[in-house]
Amino acid sequence: YLGVRVVEEGLRVFPPGLAVRLGSALGWFAGSVLRIRRRVVEENLRRAFPEASRRWRASVARGAYAHLGREGVSLLRFGDLTPEEVRRRTEVEGWSAFQAALQEGRGVILLTGHLGNWEVGGATLAARGIPLDVVAVRQKNPLFDARIVATREALGMRVVEKKQAPPRVLRALRDGRAVALVADQNVRQGGVFVDFFGTPASTARGPALFALRTGAPVFLGVAHRLRPGEEFYRLVLDRLDFEPTGDVEKDVGTLTQEYMAALEEAVRRTPEQYFWHHRRWKTRPGTQVTEALG
């Protein structure tokens, strides 16, 4: 935690462009010299892009590490920005459709993945006056966790701990708020298997269940960094069209698959901005305990 705070304070000395380049260099060092989780990244890229050349996958891997370093730096810096400064560094595609959905009065479920900068995506909406709750996992280091929560709250987001999500998310949606969930990581137990880059991936059921229970519109939102050397992002909001059949199990699978397909399409556009460092396909069909739908 002290190390993070030292880096955070040190970054304030540098102009934005230099700080971003420093973050890229740190990411490159972690991936190419220390090789932290490099085998996982390479394995994931082989699975997702089996037809691509080894040189292309190596280039994407290097880009993913540089991107991770850049976004870590940007997250630390964004916590110091005012809503006006956040609006100046971001733009939104699909804004009218998102506002219209929110005005329906059932809240909005905003799904995203570890693509681009999901924290900036939330800040982009909060800075524009959207009442936004974000579901997050508590970090093991309590000081670091408190710092992340404070940063999110300073940017205008209300943080919901994952363990408290079911009642609080339902309440937020009934109050007409938007709720953001990052739902693309491997689920060891109780997940639903859907296709992701041609391979079944265990994915959280919660977002689909919230949508089915409340009737809230569902959007995919991804905040892409537009220029590697600058802190400027475009948040793209796409509504997922879905008609429930009344068969809960089937509907959960269909909606979750639609979300993952839309995320995959977005990843294919900027693969170097995806978090390939996570073992997305770790849980295999037949190896997990499936929890009953509530």
XYZ file of C-alpha atoms in Angstrom:
294
model
C 0.000 0.000 0.000
C 2.806 2.402 0.862
C 4.430 1.581 -2.456
C 1.228 2.493 -4.312
C 0.935 5.773 -2.409
C 4.564 6.668 -3.160
C 3.964 6.016 -6.868
C 0.709 7.980 -6.712
C 2.388 11.013 -5.187
C 5.320 10.738 -7.583
C 3.017 10.728 -10.609
C 1.684 14.150 -9.643
C 5.107 15.581 -10.486
C 4.969 14.405 -14.099
C 2.918 15.933 -16.908
C 0.128 13.568 -18.136
C 1.914 12.436 -21.299
C 5.101 11.502 -19.460
C 3.171 9.725 -16.692
C 1.331 7.632 -19.289
C 4.596 6.681 -21.015
C 6.075 5.750 -17.654
C 3.100 3.481 -16.994
C 3.578 1.825 -20.391
C 7.250 1.228 -19.615
C 6.397 -0.333 -16.243
C 3.883 -2.616 -17.921
C 6.432 -3.635 -20.562
C 8.982 -4.375 -17.812
C 6.483 -6.552 -15.926
C 5.649 -8.557 -19.040
C 8.923 -8.759 -20.941
C 11.528 -8.760 -18.161
C 9.788 -10.054 -15.029
C 7.369 -12.057 -17.218
C 4.611 -11.894 -14.612
C 1.792 -14.237 -15.768
C 3.290 -14.189 -19.254
C 2.542 -17.882 -19.777
C -1.137 -17.291 -18.942
C -1.309 -14.387 -21.391
C 0.274 -16.418 -24.191
C -1.975 -19.425 -23.516
C -5.106 -17.257 -23.581
C -4.091 -15.577 -26.829
C -3.401 -18.954 -28.480
C -6.860 -20.131 -27.435
C -8.622 -16.954 -28.565
C -6.695 -16.448 -31.820
C -5.447 -19.866 -32.975
C -5.310 -18.669 -36.575
C -3.051 -15.684 -35.805
C 0.712 -15.755 -36.255
C 3.034 -16.106 -33.282
C 4.473 -12.666 -34.057
C 1.003 -11.073 -33.944
C 0.146 -12.726 -30.632
C 3.487 -11.639 -29.158
C 2.769 -8.073 -30.262
C -0.685 -8.170 -28.634
C 0.820 -9.591 -25.444
C 3.348 -6.752 -25.239
C 0.581 -4.261 -25.923
C -1.611 -5.769 -23.195
C 1.135 -5.337 -20.589
C 1.817 -1.766 -21.694
C -1.906 -1.047 -21.611
C -2.216 -2.438 -18.091
C 0.609 -0.185 -16.915
C -0.942 2.862 -18.612
C -4.372 2.223 -17.113
C -2.965 1.703 -13.643
C -1.327 5.117 -13.870
C -4.479 6.700 -15.291
C -6.639 5.265 -12.515
C -4.403 6.838 -9.883
C -4.535 10.165 -11.721
C -8.281 10.127 -12.450
C -9.041 10.118 -8.719
C -7.775 13.704 -8.561
C -9.944 14.992 -11.424
C -13.108 17.032 -11.077
C -16.272 15.895 -12.914
C -15.678 18.677 -15.438
C -12.140 17.410 -16.128
C -13.442 13.839 -16.511
C -16.018 15.034 -19.049
C -13.284 16.869 -20.943
C -11.203 13.682 -21.242
C -14.055 11.402 -22.281
C -16.800 11.088 -24.870
C -19.848 8.810 -25.018
C -21.334 6.874 -27.923
C -24.898 5.669 -27.329
C -25.665 8.355 -24.730
C -29.238 9.092 -25.896
C -30.253 5.416 -25.870
C -28.797 4.967 -22.382
C -30.622 8.020 -21.027
C -33.874 6.860 -22.604
C -33.499 3.431 -21.002
C -32.849 4.990 -17.601
C -35.993 7.076 -17.947
C -38.064 3.905 -18.278
C -37.892 3.771 -14.482
C -36.607 0.217 -14.014
C -32.956 1.126 -13.640
C -30.266 -0.048 -16.044
C -27.834 -2.953 -15.781
C -24.501 -1.929 -17.286
C -22.277 -4.902 -18.033
C -18.643 -4.491 -18.896
C -15.497 -6.571 -19.003
C -11.814 -6.149 -18.300
C -11.396 -4.242 -21.534
C -10.177 -0.677 -21.993
C -10.540 1.036 -18.631
C -13.683 -0.058 -16.794
C -13.037 2.367 -13.925
C -12.906 5.301 -16.333
C -16.115 4.002 -17.922
C -17.923 4.335 -14.607
C -16.412 7.749 -13.970
C -17.531 8.896 -17.430
C -21.183 8.243 -16.563
C -21.013 9.505 -12.985
C -19.396 12.765 -14.145
C -22.378 13.276 -16.463
C -24.888 12.953 -13.647
C -25.868 9.273 -13.972
C -26.731 7.756 -10.548
C -24.382 4.788 -10.636
C -23.675 1.880 -8.312
C -20.650 -0.312 -9.062
C -20.350 -3.866 -7.759
C -16.801 -4.627 -6.665
C -14.826 -7.342 -4.905
C -13.111 -6.250 -1.710
C -9.300 -6.258 -1.977
C -7.251 -8.367 0.427
C -5.233 -5.378 1.622
C -7.709 -3.258 3.642
C -5.731 -0.044 3.171
C -5.527 -0.548 -0.587
C -9.214 -1.470 -0.672
C -10.157 1.690 1.202
C -8.090 3.754 -1.235
C -9.800 2.229 -4.276
C -13.251 2.760 -2.753
C -12.366 6.387 -1.963
C -11.174 6.933 -5.542
C -14.412 5.525 -6.969
C -16.539 7.583 -4.626
C -14.556 10.729 -5.435
C -15.413 10.138 -9.091
C -19.122 9.977 -8.197
C -19.770 6.240 -7.988
C -21.457 4.382 -5.129
C -19.617 1.152 -4.306
C -21.463 -2.096 -3.545
C -19.423 -4.954 -2.109
C -20.022 -8.147 -4.092
C -21.167 -10.119 -1.042
C -23.890 -7.537 -0.435
C -24.869 -7.275 -4.102
C -28.177 -9.198 -4.319
C -30.336 -6.982 -2.075
C -28.504 -3.741 -2.815
C -28.518 -4.175 -6.600
C -32.237 -4.961 -6.602
C -32.902 -1.909 -4.431
C -30.790 0.329 -6.668
C -32.594 -0.833 -9.805
C -35.989 -0.277 -8.185
C -34.818 3.233 -7.311
C -34.072 3.848 -10.995
C -30.301 3.810 -10.699
C -27.757 2.306 -13.087
C -25.746 -0.641 -11.751
C -22.384 -1.575 -13.286
C -20.969 -5.088 -13.072
C -17.675 -6.406 -14.435
C -18.783 -9.939 -15.231
C -16.267 -11.574 -17.563
C -14.031 -13.500 -15.176
C -13.992 -17.238 -14.555
C -16.587 -18.495 -12.059
C -15.514 -21.614 -10.167
C -18.955 -22.565 -8.843
C -22.479 -21.789 -9.959
C -21.575 -20.301 -13.331
C -23.259 -20.820 -16.668
C -21.091 -22.010 -19.556
C -21.322 -19.849 -22.662
C -19.139 -19.521 -25.729
C -16.249 -17.049 -25.544
C -13.778 -17.105 -28.437
C -15.002 -20.568 -29.411
C -14.516 -22.187 -25.977
C -17.074 -22.693 -23.174
C -16.366 -20.199 -20.381
C -17.926 -20.344 -16.921
C -19.644 -16.978 -16.436
C -21.596 -15.379 -13.594
C -25.372 -15.850 -13.630
C -26.071 -12.856 -11.392
C -26.399 -10.112 -14.034
C -28.912 -12.114 -16.072
C -30.894 -13.004 -12.960
C -31.058 -9.340 -11.942
C -32.341 -8.452 -15.413
C -34.953 -11.203 -15.417
C -36.187 -10.358 -11.941
C -36.491 -6.593 -12.477
C -37.014 -6.189 -16.222
C -34.185 -3.635 -16.256
C -32.651 -2.868 -19.675
C -29.161 -4.313 -20.155
C -26.264 -2.489 -21.820
C -22.696 -3.400 -22.645
C -20.365 -0.513 -21.894
C -16.684 -0.352 -22.846
C -14.361 2.628 -22.349
C -11.554 2.411 -24.925
C -8.445 4.532 -24.714
C -8.342 6.287 -28.082
C -4.705 7.351 -28.195
C -1.966 5.385 -26.384
C -0.017 8.465 -25.308
C -2.976 10.523 -24.072
C -5.628 10.188 -21.384
C -8.701 10.364 -23.611
C -11.417 7.713 -23.792
C -14.583 6.866 -25.684
C -17.276 5.013 -23.753
C -19.399 2.924 -26.134
C -22.839 1.921 -24.832
C -24.796 -0.783 -26.671
C -28.206 -2.062 -25.576
C -28.551 -5.853 -25.581
C -31.878 -6.816 -27.133
C -33.388 -9.715 -25.231
C -36.890 -11.157 -24.946
C -37.393 -13.575 -22.006
C -39.247 -16.808 -22.667
C -40.239 -17.592 -19.100
C -37.768 -20.468 -18.884
C -35.326 -19.042 -16.330
C -32.465 -21.439 -17.012
C -32.726 -20.943 -20.756
C -33.070 -17.160 -20.439
C -30.027 -16.886 -18.164
C -27.955 -18.770 -20.726
C -29.267 -16.759 -23.674
C -28.723 -13.346 -22.097
C -25.289 -14.283 -20.742
C -24.271 -15.573 -24.175
C -25.452 -12.348 -25.793
C -23.343 -10.333 -23.361
C -20.233 -12.448 -23.919
C -20.663 -12.345 -27.706
C -20.888 -8.540 -27.632
C -17.828 -8.354 -25.380
C -15.885 -10.699 -27.660
C -16.674 -8.475 -30.634
C -15.366 -5.463 -28.705
C -12.209 -7.353 -27.663
C -11.502 -8.294 -31.275
C -11.460 -4.597 -32.184
C -8.781 -3.746 -29.583
C -7.265 -7.027 -28.310
C -4.278 -5.259 -26.781
C -6.650 -3.467 -24.369
C -8.028 -6.706 -22.862
C -6.908 -8.257 -19.571
C -5.471 -11.526 -20.897
C -3.649 -12.085 -17.615
C -6.647 -13.860 -16.033
C -7.248 -17.612 -16.479
C -10.620 -17.089 -18.125
C -11.160 -20.734 -19.134
C -9.813 -22.338 -15.952
C -13.098 -24.015 -14.927
C -14.166 -26.666 -17.393
C -17.642 -28.162 -17.965
C -18.308 -31.011 -15.554
C -15.767 -29.823 -12.944
C -17.858 -27.285 -11.029
C -20.777 -27.524 -8.644
C -23.777 -25.781 -10.157
C -25.852 -23.799 -7.695
C -29.637 -23.822 -8.043
C -31.198 -20.713 -9.465
C -32.858 -18.541 -6.848
